[in-house]
PDB file of C-alpha atoms in Angstrom:
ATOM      1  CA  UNK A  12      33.994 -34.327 -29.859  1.00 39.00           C
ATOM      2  CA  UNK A  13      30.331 -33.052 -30.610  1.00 40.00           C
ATOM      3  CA  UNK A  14      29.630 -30.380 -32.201  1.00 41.00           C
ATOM      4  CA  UNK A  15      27.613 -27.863 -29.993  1.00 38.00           C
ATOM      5  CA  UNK A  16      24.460 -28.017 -32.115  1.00 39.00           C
ATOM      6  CA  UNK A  17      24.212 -31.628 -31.754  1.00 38.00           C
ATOM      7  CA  UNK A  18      24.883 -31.279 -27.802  1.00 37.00           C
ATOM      8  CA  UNK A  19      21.868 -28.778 -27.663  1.00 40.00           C
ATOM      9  CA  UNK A  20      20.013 -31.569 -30.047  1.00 40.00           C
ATOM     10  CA  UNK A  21      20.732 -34.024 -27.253  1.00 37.00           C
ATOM     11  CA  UNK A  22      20.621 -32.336 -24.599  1.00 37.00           C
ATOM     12  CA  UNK A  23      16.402 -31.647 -25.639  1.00 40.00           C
ATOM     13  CA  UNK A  24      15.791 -34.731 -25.822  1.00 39.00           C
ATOM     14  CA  UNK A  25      17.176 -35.777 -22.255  1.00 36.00           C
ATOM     15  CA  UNK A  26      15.070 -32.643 -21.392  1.00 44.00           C
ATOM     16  CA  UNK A  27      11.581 -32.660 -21.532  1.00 39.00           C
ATOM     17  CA  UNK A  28      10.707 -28.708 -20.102  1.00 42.00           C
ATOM     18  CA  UNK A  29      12.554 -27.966 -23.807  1.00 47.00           C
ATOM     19  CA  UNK A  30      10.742 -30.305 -25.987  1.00 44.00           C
ATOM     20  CA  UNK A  31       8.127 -29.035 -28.139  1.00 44.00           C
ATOM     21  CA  UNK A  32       5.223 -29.887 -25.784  1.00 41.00           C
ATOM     22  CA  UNK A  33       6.837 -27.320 -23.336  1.00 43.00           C
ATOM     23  CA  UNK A  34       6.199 -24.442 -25.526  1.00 40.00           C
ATOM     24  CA  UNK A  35       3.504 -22.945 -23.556  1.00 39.00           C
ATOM     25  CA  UNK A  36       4.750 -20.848 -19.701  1.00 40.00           C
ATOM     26  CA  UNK A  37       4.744 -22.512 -16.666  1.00 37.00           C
ATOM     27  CA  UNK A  38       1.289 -21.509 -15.062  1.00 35.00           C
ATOM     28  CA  UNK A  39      -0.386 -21.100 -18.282  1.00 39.00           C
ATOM     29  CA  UNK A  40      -1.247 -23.941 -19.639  1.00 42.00           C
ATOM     30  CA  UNK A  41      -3.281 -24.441 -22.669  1.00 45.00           C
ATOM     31  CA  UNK A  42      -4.825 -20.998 -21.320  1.00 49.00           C
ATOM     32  CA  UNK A  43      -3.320 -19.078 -24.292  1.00 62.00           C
ATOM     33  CA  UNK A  44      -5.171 -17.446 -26.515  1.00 78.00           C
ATOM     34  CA  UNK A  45      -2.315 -16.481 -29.239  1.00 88.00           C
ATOM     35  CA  UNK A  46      -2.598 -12.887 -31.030  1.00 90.00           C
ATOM     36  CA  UNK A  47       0.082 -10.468 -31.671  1.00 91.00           C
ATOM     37  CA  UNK A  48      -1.313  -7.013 -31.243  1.00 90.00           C
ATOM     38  CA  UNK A  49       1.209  -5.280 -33.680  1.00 91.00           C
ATOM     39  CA  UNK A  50      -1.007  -2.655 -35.806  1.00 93.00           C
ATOM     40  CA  UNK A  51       0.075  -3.095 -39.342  1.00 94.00           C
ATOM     41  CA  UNK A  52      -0.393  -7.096 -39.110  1.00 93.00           C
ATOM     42  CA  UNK A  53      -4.250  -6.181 -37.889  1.00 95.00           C
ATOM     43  CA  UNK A  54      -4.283  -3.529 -40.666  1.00 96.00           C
ATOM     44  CA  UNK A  55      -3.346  -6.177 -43.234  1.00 96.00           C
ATOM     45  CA  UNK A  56      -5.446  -9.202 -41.902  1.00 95.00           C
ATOM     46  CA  UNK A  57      -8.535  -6.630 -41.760  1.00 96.00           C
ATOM     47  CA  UNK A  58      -7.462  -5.798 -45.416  1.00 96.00           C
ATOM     48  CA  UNK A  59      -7.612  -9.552 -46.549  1.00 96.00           C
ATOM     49  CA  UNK A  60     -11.016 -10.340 -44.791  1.00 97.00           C
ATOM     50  CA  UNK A  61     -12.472  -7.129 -46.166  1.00 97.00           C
ATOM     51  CA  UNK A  62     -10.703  -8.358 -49.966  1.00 97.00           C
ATOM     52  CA  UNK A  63     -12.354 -11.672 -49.585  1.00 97.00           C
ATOM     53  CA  UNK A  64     -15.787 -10.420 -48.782  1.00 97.00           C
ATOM     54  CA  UNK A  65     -15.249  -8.137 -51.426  1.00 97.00           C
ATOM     55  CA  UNK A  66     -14.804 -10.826 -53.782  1.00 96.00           C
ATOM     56  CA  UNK A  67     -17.863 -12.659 -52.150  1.00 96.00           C
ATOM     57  CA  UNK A  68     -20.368  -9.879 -53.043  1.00 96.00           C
ATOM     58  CA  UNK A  69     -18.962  -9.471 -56.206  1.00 95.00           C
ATOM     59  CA  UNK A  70     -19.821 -12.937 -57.655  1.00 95.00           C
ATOM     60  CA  UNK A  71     -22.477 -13.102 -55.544  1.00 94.00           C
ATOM     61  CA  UNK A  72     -24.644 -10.007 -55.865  1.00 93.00           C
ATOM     62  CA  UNK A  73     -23.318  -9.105 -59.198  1.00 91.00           C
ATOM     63  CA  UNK A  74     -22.605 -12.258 -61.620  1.00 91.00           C
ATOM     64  CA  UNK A  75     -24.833 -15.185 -60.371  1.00 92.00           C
ATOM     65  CA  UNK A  76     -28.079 -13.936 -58.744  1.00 89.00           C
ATOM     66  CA  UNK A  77     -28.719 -12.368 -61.700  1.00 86.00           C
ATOM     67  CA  UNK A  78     -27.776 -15.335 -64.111  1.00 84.00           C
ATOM     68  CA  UNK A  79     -30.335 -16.990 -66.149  1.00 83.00           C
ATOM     69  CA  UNK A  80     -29.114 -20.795 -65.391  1.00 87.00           C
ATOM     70  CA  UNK A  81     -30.083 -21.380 -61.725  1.00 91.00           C
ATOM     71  CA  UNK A  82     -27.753 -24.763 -62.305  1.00 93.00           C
ATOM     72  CA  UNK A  83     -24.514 -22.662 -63.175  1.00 92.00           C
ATOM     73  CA  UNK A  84     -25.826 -20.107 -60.178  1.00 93.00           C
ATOM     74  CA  UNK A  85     -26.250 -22.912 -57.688  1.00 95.00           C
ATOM     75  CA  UNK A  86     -23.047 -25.016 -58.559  1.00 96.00           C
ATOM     76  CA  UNK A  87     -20.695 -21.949 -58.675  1.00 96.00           C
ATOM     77  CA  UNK A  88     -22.052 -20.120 -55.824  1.00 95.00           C
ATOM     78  CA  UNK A  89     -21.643 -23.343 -53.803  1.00 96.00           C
ATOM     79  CA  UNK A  90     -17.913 -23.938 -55.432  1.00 97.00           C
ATOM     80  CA  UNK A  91     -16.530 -20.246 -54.552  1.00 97.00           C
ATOM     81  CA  UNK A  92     -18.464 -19.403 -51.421  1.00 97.00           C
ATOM     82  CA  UNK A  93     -17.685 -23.294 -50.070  1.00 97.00           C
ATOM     83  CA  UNK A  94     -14.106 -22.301 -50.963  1.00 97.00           C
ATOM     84  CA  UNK A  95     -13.747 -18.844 -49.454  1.00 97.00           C
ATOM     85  CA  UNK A  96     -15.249 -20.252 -46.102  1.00 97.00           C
ATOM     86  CA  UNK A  97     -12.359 -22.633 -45.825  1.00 97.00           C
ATOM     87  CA  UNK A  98      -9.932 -19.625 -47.002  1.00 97.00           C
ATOM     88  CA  UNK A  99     -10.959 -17.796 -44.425  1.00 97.00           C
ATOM     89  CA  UNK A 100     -11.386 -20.123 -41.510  1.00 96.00           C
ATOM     90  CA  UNK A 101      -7.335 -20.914 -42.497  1.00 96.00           C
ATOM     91  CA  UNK A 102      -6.507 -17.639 -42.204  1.00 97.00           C
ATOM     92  CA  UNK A 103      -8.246 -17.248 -38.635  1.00 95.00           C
ATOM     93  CA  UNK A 104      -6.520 -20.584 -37.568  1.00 94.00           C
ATOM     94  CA  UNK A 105      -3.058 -19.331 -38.700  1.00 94.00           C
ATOM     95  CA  UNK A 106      -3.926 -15.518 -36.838  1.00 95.00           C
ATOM     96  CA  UNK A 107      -5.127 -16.844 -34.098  1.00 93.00           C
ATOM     97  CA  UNK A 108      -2.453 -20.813 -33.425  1.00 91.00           C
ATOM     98  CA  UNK A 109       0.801 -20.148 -31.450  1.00 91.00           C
ATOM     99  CA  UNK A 110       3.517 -20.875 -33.956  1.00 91.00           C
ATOM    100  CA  UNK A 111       5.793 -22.229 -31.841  1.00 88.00           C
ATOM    101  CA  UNK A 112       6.683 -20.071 -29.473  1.00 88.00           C
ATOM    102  CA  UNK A 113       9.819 -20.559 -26.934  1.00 86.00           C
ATOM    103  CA  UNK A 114       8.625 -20.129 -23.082  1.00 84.00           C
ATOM    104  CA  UNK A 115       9.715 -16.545 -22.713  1.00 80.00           C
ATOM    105  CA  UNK A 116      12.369 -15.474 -19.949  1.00 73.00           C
ATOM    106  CA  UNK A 117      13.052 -19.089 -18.849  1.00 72.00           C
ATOM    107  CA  UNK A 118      16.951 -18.728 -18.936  1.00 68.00           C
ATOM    108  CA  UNK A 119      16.981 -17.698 -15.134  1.00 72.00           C
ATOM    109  CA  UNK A 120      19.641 -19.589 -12.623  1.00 72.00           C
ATOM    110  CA  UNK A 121      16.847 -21.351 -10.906  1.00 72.00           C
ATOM    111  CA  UNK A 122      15.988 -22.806 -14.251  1.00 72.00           C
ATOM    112  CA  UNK A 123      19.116 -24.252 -15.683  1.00 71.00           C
ATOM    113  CA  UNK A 124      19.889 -25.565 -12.059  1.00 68.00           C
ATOM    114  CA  UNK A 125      16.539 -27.483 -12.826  1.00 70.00           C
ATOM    115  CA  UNK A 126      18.074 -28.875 -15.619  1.00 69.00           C
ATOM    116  CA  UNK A 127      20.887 -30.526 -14.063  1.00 68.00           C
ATOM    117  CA  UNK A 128      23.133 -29.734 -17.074  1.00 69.00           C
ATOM    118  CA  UNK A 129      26.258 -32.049 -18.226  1.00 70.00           C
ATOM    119  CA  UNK A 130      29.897 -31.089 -18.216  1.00 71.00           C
ATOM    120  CA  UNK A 131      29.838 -30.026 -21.531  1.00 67.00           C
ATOM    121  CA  UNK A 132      26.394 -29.977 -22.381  1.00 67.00           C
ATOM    122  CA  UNK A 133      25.809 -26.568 -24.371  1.00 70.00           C
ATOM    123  CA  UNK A 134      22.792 -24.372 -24.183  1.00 73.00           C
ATOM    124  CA  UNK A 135      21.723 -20.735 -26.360  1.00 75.00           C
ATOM    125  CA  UNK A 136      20.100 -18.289 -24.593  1.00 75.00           C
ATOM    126  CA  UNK A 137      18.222 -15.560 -26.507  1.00 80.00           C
ATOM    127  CA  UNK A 138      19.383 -11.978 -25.217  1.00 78.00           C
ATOM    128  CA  UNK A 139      16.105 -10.069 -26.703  1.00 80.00           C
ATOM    129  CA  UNK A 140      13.294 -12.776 -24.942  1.00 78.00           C
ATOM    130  CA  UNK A 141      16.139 -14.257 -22.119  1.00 78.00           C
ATOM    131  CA  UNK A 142      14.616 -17.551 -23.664  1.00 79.00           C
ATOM    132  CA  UNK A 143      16.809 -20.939 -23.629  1.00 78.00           C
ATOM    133  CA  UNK A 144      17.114 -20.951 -27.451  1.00 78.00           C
ATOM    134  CA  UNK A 145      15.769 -24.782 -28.775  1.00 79.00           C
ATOM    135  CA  UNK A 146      17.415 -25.503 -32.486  1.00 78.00           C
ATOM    136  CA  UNK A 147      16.164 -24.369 -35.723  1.00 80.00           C
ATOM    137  CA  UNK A 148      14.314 -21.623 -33.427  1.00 85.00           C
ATOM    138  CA  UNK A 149      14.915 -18.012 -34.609  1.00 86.00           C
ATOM    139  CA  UNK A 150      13.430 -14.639 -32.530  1.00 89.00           C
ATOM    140  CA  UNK A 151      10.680 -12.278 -34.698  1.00 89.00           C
ATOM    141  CA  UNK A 152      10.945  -8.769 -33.566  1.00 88.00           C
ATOM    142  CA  UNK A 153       7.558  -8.333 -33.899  1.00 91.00           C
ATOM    143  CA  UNK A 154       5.960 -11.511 -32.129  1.00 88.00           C
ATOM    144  CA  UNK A 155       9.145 -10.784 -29.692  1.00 88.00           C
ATOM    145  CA  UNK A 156       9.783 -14.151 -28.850  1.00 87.00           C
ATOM    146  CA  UNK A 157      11.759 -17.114 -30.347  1.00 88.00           C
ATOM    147  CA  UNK A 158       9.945 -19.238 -32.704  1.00 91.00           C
ATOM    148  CA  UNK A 159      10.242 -23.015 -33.158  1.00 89.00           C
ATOM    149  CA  UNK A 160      11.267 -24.038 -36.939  1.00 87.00           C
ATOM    150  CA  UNK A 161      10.295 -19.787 -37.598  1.00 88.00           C
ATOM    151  CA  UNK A 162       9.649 -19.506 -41.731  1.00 89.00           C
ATOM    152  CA  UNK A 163       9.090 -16.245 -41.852  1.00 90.00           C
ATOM    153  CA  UNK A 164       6.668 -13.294 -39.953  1.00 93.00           C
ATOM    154  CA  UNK A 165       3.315 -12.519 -42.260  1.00 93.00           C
ATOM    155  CA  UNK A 166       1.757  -9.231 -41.897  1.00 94.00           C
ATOM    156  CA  UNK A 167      -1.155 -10.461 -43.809  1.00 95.00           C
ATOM    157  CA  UNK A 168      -2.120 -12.962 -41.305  1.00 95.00           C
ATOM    158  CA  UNK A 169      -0.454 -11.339 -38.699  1.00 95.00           C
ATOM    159  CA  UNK A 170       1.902 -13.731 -37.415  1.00 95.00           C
ATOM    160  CA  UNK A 171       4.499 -15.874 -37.260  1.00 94.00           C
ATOM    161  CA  UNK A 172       4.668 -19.173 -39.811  1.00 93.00           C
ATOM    162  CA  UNK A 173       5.979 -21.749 -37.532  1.00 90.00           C
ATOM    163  CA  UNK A 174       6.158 -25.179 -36.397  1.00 87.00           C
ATOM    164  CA  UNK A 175       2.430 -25.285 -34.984  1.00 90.00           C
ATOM    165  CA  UNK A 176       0.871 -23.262 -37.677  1.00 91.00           C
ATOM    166  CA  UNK A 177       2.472 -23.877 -41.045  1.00 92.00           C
ATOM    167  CA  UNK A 178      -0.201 -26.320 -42.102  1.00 93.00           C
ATOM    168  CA  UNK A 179      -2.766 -24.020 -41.894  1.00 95.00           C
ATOM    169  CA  UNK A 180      -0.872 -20.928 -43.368  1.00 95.00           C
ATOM    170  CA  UNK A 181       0.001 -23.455 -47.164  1.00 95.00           C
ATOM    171  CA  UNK A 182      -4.532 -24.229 -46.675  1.00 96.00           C
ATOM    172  CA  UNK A 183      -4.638 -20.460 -46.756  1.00 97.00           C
ATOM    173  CA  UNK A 184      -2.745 -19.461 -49.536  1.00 97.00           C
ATOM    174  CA  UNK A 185      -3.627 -22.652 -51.679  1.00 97.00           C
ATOM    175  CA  UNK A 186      -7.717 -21.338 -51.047  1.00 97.00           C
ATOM    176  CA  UNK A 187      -7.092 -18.145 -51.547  1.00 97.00           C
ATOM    177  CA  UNK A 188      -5.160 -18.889 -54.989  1.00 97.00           C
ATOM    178  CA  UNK A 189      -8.424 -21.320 -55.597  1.00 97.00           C
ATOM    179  CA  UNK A 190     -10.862 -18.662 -55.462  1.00 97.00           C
ATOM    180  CA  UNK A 191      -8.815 -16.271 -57.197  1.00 97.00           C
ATOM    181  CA  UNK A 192      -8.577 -18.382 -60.076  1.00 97.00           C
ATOM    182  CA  UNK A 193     -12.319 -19.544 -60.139  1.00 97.00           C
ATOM    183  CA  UNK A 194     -13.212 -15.512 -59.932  1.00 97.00           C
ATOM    184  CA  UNK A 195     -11.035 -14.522 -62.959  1.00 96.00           C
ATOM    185  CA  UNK A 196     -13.081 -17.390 -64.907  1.00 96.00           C
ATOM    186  CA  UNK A 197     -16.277 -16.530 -63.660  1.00 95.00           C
ATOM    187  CA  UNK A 198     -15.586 -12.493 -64.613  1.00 94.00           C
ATOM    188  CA  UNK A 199     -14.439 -14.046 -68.202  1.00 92.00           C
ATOM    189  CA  UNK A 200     -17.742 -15.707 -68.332  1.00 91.00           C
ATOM    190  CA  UNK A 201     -19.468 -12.831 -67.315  1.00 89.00           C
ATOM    191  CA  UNK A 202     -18.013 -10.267 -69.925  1.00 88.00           C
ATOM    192  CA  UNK A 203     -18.447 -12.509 -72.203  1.00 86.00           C
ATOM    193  CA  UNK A 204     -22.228 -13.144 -71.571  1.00 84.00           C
ATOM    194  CA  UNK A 205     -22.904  -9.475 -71.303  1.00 83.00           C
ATOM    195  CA  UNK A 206     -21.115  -8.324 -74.440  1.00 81.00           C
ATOM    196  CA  UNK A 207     -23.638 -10.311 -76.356  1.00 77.00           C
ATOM    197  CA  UNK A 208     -26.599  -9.452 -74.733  1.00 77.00           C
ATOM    198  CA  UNK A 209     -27.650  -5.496 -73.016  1.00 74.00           C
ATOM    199  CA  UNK A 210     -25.880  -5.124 -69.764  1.00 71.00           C
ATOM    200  CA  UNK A 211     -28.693  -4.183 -68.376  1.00 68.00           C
ATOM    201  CA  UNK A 212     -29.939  -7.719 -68.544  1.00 71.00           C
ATOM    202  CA  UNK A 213     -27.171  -9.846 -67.017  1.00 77.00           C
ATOM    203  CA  UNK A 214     -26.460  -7.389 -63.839  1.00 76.00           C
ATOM    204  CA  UNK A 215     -29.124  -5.390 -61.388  1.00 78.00           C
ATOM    205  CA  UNK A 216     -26.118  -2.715 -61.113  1.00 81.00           C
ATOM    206  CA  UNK A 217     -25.788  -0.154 -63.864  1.00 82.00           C
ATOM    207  CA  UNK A 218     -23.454  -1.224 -66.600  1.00 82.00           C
ATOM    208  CA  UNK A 219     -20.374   1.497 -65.595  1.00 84.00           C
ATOM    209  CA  UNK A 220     -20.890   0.042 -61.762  1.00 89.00           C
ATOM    210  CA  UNK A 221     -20.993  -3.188 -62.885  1.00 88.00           C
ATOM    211  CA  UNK A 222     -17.922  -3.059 -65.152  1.00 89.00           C
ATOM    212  CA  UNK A 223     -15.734  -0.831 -62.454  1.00 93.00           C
ATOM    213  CA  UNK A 224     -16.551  -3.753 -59.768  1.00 94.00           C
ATOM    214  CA  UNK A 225     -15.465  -6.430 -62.444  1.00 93.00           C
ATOM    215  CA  UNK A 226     -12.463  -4.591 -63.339  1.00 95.00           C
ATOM    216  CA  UNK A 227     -11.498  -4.205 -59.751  1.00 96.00           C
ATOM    217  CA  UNK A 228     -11.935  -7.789 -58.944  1.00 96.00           C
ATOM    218  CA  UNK A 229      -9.937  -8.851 -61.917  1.00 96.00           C
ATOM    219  CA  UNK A 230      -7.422  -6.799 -60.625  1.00 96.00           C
ATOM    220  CA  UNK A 231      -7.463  -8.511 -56.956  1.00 96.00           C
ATOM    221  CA  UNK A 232      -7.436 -11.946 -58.516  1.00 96.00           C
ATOM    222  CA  UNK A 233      -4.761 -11.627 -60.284  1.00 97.00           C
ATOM    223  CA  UNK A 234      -2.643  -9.846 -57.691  1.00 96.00           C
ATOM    224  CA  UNK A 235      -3.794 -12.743 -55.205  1.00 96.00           C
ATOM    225  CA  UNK A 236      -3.455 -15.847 -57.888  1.00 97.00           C
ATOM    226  CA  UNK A 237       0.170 -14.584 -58.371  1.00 96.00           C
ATOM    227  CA  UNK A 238       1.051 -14.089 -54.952  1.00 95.00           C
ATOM    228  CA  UNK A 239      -0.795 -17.462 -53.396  1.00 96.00           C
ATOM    229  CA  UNK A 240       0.119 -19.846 -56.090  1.00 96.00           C
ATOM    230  CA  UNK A 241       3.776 -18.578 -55.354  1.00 95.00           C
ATOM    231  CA  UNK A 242       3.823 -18.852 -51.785  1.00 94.00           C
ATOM    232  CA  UNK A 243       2.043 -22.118 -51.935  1.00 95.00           C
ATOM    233  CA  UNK A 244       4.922 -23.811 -54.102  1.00 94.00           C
ATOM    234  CA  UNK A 245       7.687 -22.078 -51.664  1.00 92.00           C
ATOM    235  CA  UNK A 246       6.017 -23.809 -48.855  1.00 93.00           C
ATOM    236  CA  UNK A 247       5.377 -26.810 -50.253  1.00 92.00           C
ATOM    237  CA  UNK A 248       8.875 -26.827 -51.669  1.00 89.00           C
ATOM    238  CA  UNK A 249      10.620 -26.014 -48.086  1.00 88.00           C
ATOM    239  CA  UNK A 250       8.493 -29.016 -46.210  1.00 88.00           C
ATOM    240  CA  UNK A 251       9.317 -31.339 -48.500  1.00 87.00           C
ATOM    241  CA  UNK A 252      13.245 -30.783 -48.173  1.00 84.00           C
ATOM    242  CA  UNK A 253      12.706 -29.812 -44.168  1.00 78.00           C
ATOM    243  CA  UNK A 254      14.248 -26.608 -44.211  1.00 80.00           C
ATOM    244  CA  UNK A 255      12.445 -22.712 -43.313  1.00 80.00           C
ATOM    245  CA  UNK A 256      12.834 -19.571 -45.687  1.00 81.00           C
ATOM    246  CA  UNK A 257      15.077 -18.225 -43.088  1.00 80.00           C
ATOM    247  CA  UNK A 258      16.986 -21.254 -43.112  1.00 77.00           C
ATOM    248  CA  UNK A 259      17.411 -21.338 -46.677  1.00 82.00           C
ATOM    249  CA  UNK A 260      18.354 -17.436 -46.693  1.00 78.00           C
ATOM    250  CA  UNK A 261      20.761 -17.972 -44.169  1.00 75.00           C
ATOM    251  CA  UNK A 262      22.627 -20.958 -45.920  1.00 76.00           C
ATOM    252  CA  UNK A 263      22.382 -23.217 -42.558  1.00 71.00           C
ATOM    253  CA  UNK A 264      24.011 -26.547 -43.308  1.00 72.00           C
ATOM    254  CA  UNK A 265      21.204 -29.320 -41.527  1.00 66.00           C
ATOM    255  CA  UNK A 266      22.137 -30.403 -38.258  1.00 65.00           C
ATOM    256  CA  UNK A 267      18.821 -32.146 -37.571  1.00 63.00           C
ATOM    257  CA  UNK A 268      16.854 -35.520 -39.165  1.00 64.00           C
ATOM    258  CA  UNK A 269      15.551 -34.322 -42.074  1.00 65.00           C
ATOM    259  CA  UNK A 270      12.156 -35.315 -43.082  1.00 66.00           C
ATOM    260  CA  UNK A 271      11.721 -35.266 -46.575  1.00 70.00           C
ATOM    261  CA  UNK A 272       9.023 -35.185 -49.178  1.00 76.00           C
ATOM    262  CA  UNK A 273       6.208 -36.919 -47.904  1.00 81.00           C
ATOM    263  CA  UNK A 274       7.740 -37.588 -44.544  1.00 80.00           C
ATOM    264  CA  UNK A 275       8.115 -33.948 -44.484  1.00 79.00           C
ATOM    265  CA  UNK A 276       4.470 -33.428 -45.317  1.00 84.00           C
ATOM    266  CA  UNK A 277       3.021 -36.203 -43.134  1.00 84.00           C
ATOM    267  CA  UNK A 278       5.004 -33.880 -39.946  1.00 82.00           C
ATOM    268  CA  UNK A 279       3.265 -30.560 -40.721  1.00 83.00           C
ATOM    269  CA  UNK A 280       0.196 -32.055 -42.138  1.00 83.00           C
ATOM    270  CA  UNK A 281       0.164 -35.103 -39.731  1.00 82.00           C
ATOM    271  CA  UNK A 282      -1.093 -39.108 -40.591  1.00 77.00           C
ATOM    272  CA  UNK A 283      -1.102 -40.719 -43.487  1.00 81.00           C
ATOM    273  CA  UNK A 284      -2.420 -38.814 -46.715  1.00 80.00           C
ATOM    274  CA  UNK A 285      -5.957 -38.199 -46.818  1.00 82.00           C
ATOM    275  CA  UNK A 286      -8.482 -34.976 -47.754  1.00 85.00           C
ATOM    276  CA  UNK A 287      -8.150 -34.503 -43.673  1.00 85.00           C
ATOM    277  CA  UNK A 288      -5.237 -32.281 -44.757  1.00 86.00           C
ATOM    278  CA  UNK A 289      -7.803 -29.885 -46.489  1.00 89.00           C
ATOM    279  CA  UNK A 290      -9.514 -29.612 -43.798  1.00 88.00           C
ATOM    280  CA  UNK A 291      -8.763 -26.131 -41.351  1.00 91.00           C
ATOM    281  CA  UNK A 292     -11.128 -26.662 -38.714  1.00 88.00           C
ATOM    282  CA  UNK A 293      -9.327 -30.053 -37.941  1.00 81.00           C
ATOM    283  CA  UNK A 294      -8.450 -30.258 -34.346  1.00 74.00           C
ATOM    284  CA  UNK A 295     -10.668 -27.324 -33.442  1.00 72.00           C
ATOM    285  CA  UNK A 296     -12.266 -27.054 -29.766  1.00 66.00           C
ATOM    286  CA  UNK A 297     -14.737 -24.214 -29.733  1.00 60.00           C
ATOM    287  CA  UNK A 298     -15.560 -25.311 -26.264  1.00 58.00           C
ATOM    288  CA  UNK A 299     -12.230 -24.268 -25.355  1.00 59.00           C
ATOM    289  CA  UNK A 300     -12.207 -20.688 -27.764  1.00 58.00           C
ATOM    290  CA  UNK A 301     -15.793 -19.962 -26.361  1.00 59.00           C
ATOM    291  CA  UNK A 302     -13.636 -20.093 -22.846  1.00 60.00           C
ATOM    292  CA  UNK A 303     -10.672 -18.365 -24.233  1.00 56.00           C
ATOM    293  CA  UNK A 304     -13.090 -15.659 -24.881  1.00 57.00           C
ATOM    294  CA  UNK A 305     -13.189 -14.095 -21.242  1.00 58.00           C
ATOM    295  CA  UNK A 306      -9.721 -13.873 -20.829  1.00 53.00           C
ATOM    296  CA  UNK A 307      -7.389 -10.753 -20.005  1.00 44.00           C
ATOM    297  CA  UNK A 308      -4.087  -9.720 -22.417  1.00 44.00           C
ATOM    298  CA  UNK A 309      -0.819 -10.051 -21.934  1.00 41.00           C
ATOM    299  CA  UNK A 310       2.506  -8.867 -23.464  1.00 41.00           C
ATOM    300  CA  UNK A 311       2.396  -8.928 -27.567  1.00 48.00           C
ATOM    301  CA  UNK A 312      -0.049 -11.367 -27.309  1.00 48.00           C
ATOM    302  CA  UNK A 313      -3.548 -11.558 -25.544  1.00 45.00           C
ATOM    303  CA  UNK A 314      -3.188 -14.327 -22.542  1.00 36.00           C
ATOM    304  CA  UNK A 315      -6.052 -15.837 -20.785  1.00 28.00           C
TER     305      UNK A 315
END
């Protein structure tokens, strides 16, 4: 006899209203414009903006404008200001992607009558969304709904890491670790330079305001290298064996097909390998966000 998760396994894929492409509500369409309105994930993804622009005027205003080489101006100013525009535009596509969410308050009689169920066939409802409960999904408190393939909720991109967004959530944290690392060499460089010569002639800042912006940035680079380059090789480490943080914290034994190593990043990534995967605005329609733009909210999550 089956086992019930591979019943509810089954049972999706003879039903297509709980397949992955029916993970938007009936009515809405691709009308949804996804962002949780929970105040410390807006505090904290204000905080990382504000951090990377930080970081931005930093090297900007205070190491290479007033550099001598115009080469090692141009090439690094391209470098870290090419990289914290991709940073960035990850961490707005991760904020602002649905990551999976489960239609919400679906489970009604009129529904699973729809479904013309199997003796047998086993369903999950969720009691906190009334959601019918797809595998590997697991409810956030904070997003209040069930999430497909759920890795954990981020306050510092305020959301959920799921199915839809993971890809752009490991482009994040790998950019974000790149530009960390890049600053902490360019503030080496820059000590360096200015220990040799008068302070006064490598900055336009006085030499304490110059050093107490350097120090401060050194300090933010390192706390983000450490943190990134972690979460990076966590992330990159559960898609290649197929299986979420929760998952992992929870000990589930696999029910599902596993996809693993480069199967499992050809899924989130999708295609074959290629730079495409570095690429965060792939997939973008700002003919449909400039639409999205005039729309009303709606629960935790502005709705259009």
């Amino acid at each position: 006899m089956q086992s019930s998760n591979h019943r509810l396994r089954d049972m999706e894929q003879h039903h297509p209203l709980l397949s992955a492409g029916a993970d938007v509500e009936a009515g809405m369409g691709n009308r949804t414009l996804w962002f949780i309105q929970d105040s410390c994930g807006m505090v904290c993804a204000g905080m990382t903006w504000f951090l990377v622009l930080y970081a931005e005027f930093v090297v900007n205003f205070v190491m290479l404008l007033p550099a001598k080489s115009f080469w090692y101006s141009l090439l690094n100013g391209a470098t870290f200001n090419s990289l914290a525009v991709l940073a960035l535009a990850s961490h707005l596509r991760t904020m602002l992607t649905d990551p999976g969410a489960v239609p919400k308050g679906n489970a009604t009689k009129e529904y699973m009558e729809s479904l013309q169920l199997k003796p047998g066939e086993v369903i999950y409802k969720c009691p906190k969304c009334c959601s019918i409960k797809p595998e590997r999904a697991h409810h956030c408190s904070i997003c209040k709904r069930c999430i497909r393939k759920m890795d954990h909720h981020c306050p510092w991109v305020n959301n959920c890491v799921g199915e839809k967004n993971q890809r752009y959530f490991v482009l994040f944290t790998m950019y974000i670790a790149l530009i960390s690392a890049h600053a902490l060499g360019l503030s080496g460089m820059h000590f360096f330079t200015c220990i040799k010569v008068q302070w006064n002639e490598c900055s336009d800042f006085s030499p304490g305001v110059s050093v107490l912006l350097l120090i401060f940035l050194c300090l933010e680079a390192i706390l983000f290298l450490t943190f990134t380059a972690v979460m990076f090789g966590t992330q990159i480490h559960s898609i290649c064996n197929d299986e979420t943080e929760i998952e992992r914290l929870k000990n589930e034994k696999p029910t599902w097909e596993r996809h693993m190593r480069w199967d499992g990043m050809r899924a989130v990534f999708g295609g074959p390998p290629s730079l495409l995967w570095c690429n965060p605005f792939m997939g973008l329609q700002l003919r449909r966000l400039l639409l999205l733009s005039h729309g009303r909210r709606g629960g935790s999550e502005f709705s259009v």
